Tab-separated table of C-alpha atoms in Angstrom:
chain	number	residue	atom	x	y	z
D	1	MET	CA	-2.320	23.053	-21.643
D	2	SER	CA	0.007	20.390	-23.000
D	3	LEU	CA	0.669	17.077	-21.275
D	4	ILE	CA	4.251	18.137	-20.503
D	5	GLN	CA	3.062	21.363	-18.837
D	6	LYS	CA	0.565	19.388	-16.726
D	7	MET	CA	3.263	16.917	-15.661
D	8	LEU	CA	5.694	19.715	-14.783
D	9	GLY	CA	2.996	21.487	-12.782
D	10	ALA	CA	2.151	18.293	-10.880
D	11	ALA	CA	5.830	17.605	-10.181
D	12	ALA	CA	6.332	21.150	-8.881
D	13	ALA	CA	3.308	20.798	-6.597
D	14	ILE	CA	4.677	17.540	-5.189
D	15	VAL	CA	8.108	19.075	-4.519
D	16	VAL	CA	6.564	22.105	-2.778
D	17	GLY	CA	4.251	19.866	-0.744
D	18	LEU	CA	7.082	17.603	0.379
D	19	SER	CA	9.236	20.614	1.279
D	20	LEU	CA	6.482	22.042	3.459
D	21	ALA	CA	5.824	18.677	5.106
D	22	VAL	CA	9.486	18.202	5.995
D	23	ALA	CA	9.963	21.785	7.178
D	24	GLY	CA	6.729	21.822	9.172
D	25	GLY	CA	7.101	18.346	10.658
D	26	ALA	CA	10.715	18.450	11.779
D	27	ALA	CA	11.176	19.546	15.374
D	28	PRO	CA	14.501	20.952	16.560
D	29	ALA	CA	16.600	18.314	18.285
D	30	GLN	CA	17.484	20.434	21.358
D	31	ALA	CA	20.117	17.873	22.383
D	32	VAL	CA	22.908	19.116	24.610
D	33	GLY	CA	26.609	18.328	24.809
D	34	ALA	CA	29.280	18.282	27.501
D	35	SER	CA	29.245	22.088	27.686
D	36	ILE	CA	25.930	21.807	29.591
D	37	CYS	CA	28.154	20.794	32.540
D	38	GLY	CA	30.292	23.921	32.273
D	39	SER	CA	33.489	25.101	30.665
D	40	GLY	CA	36.245	22.518	30.205
D	41	PHE	CA	34.044	19.399	30.289
D	42	TYR	CA	34.385	16.709	27.624
D	43	ASN	CA	32.684	13.343	27.147
D	44	ILE	CA	34.544	10.284	28.406
D	45	ASP	CA	31.775	7.673	28.159
D	46	SER	CA	28.238	7.125	26.918
D	47	ALA	CA	25.573	4.427	26.907
D	48	SER	CA	22.153	3.838	25.398
D	49	VAL	CA	19.197	4.028	27.755
D	50	LYS	CA	17.105	0.999	26.768
D	51	GLY	CA	14.049	-0.793	28.083
D	52	ASP	CA	10.655	-2.173	27.116
D	53	GLY	CA	11.852	-2.668	23.539
D	54	TYR	CA	12.877	0.953	22.944
D	55	THR	CA	15.929	3.166	23.116
D	56	TRP	CA	14.893	6.169	25.224
D	57	GLY	CA	18.045	8.223	24.807
D	58	THR	CA	21.767	8.355	25.430
D	59	VAL	CA	23.383	9.105	28.765
D	60	TYR	CA	26.850	10.687	28.827
D	61	LEU	CA	29.588	10.932	31.440
D	62	ALA	CA	31.567	14.150	31.075
D	63	TYR	CA	34.807	15.070	32.847
D	64	ASN	CA	36.801	18.199	33.597
D	65	SER	CA	40.402	17.106	34.197
D	66	SER	CA	41.610	20.404	35.675
D	67	LYS	CA	38.877	20.382	38.335
D	68	LYS	CA	38.608	16.566	38.710
D	69	GLN	CA	34.855	16.891	38.323
D	70	ASN	CA	32.325	14.618	36.630
D	71	CYS	CA	28.883	15.416	35.276
D	72	VAL	CA	26.169	13.257	33.701
D	73	TYR	CA	23.538	14.266	31.164
D	74	MET	CA	20.835	12.281	29.383
D	75	ASN	CA	19.590	13.320	25.921
D	76	LYS	CA	16.122	11.969	25.128
D	77	SER	CA	15.474	10.236	21.798
D	78	ARG	CA	11.795	9.352	22.404
D	79	TYR	CA	9.039	11.839	23.290
D	80	VAL	CA	11.473	14.653	22.462
D	81	GLY	CA	9.741	17.975	23.055
D	82	SER	CA	7.207	16.464	25.469
D	83	PRO	CA	7.789	16.529	29.225
D	84	THR	CA	8.277	12.922	30.353
D	85	TRP	CA	10.099	11.440	33.344
D	86	THR	CA	13.831	11.680	32.629
D	87	SER	CA	16.845	11.462	34.918
D	88	ALA	CA	20.626	11.619	35.061
D	89	TRP	CA	22.671	10.742	38.138
D	90	ILE	CA	26.182	10.052	39.433
D	91	THR	CA	27.624	8.717	42.701
D	92	VAL	CA	31.257	8.979	43.804
D	93	GLU	CA	32.638	5.938	45.629
D	94	GLY	CA	33.519	6.183	49.301
D	95	GLY	CA	30.845	8.575	50.505
D	96	TYR	CA	32.025	11.537	48.448
D	97	GLY	CA	28.487	12.348	47.407
D	98	SER	CA	26.088	12.115	44.513
D	99	ARG	CA	24.148	14.333	42.142
D	100	THR	CA	20.758	13.713	40.538
D	101	ASP	CA	18.624	15.632	38.086
D	102	GLU	CA	15.185	14.112	37.604
D	103	GLY	CA	11.793	15.332	36.570
D	104	PHE	CA	9.437	15.832	33.655
D	105	PHE	CA	11.837	17.153	31.025
D	106	SER	CA	11.252	17.778	27.318
D	107	TYR	CA	14.793	17.287	26.011
D	108	TYR	CA	17.399	16.279	28.598
D	109	ALA	CA	18.399	15.930	32.243
D	110	ALA	CA	21.831	17.031	33.520
D	111	THR	CA	23.484	16.848	36.928
D	112	ASN	CA	25.575	19.535	38.527
D	113	PRO	CA	29.301	18.708	38.471
D	114	ILE	CA	30.707	16.667	41.353
D	115	TYR	CA	34.298	16.344	42.567
D	116	ALA	CA	35.807	12.852	42.394
D	117	PRO	CA	39.170	12.552	44.181
D	118	SER	CA	41.998	10.524	42.666
D	119	GLY	CA	41.491	6.798	43.127
D	120	ARG	CA	37.699	7.073	43.551
D	121	CYS	CA	35.398	5.353	41.071
D	122	VAL	CA	32.037	6.641	39.900
D	123	ARG	CA	28.751	4.927	39.123
D	124	TRP	CA	26.469	6.823	36.761
D	125	GLY	CA	23.342	6.406	34.707
D	126	GLY	CA	20.026	7.707	33.541
D	127	THR	CA	16.404	6.881	32.804
D	128	GLY	CA	13.824	7.747	30.203
D	129	SER	CA	10.128	6.923	29.982
D	130	ASN	CA	6.749	7.843	28.574
D	131	GLN	CA	5.518	8.812	32.064
D	132	ASP	CA	4.011	12.267	31.692
D	133	GLY	CA	2.279	12.652	35.040
D	134	ASP	CA	-1.044	11.269	33.805
D	135	ASN	CA	0.138	7.952	32.378
D	136	TYR	CA	-0.052	5.272	35.050
D	137	ASN	CA	0.915	2.441	32.692
D	138	ALA	CA	4.281	3.975	31.916
D	139	ILE	CA	7.106	2.137	30.220
D	140	GLY	CA	10.733	3.163	30.134
D	141	GLY	CA	14.356	2.197	30.323
D	142	SER	CA	17.491	2.841	32.290
D	143	TYR	CA	21.241	2.499	32.275
D	144	VAL	CA	23.374	1.872	35.376
D	145	SER	CA	27.135	1.740	34.958
D	146	PRO	CA	29.450	-0.438	36.998
D	147	TRP	CA	31.879	1.317	39.337
D	148	GLU	CA	34.407	2.672	36.833
D	149	HIS	CA	36.540	5.609	35.678
D	150	CYS	CA	38.573	5.408	38.852
D	151	GLY	CA	40.755	8.524	38.669
C-alpha cells in the first residue's frame, strides 16, 4: 500500500470517528418556546438564571394580548436531560394570584397562564440547580424580576 493510500485511509477513519462522536454525544436540546403556554402567547421578556458562577438557564415571560394572560417558563442550560430542581413562577400585583411550576425537571419548568388585569404589574422568575434529590451540597441560581410589565 502506498503512503498516499495509507494517509487517505487514516484521514477517512478520523472523519468517520469524529462523525460518530458528534452524532452519539449530542443530546437533543428539548428547549421549549412560548407555545408551551398555549396558543397566542409570545415572549415579551427574558433573563439569565445565574448563580454560583454558572448560568443555569433562561427564564422567559410570555404574554397573550387577547386574553391578557402571562406565563413563565424556564429552559435549563445545565444538567439538561437530568432531573434537577427547576422552577418558574409569576405573581400578579394586588392579590390577583400567582402560578408556580417547580420540581425535578429534565428540560424546563412552565407555569399555567394567569390573568393580569390592566394596570397590574407582574413579578416573575425562575431557578435552576444541580439538586437531584440526593445531592445535599447543591448549588444553583435564580432570577427575580422587579414589579414590571404593568398592563
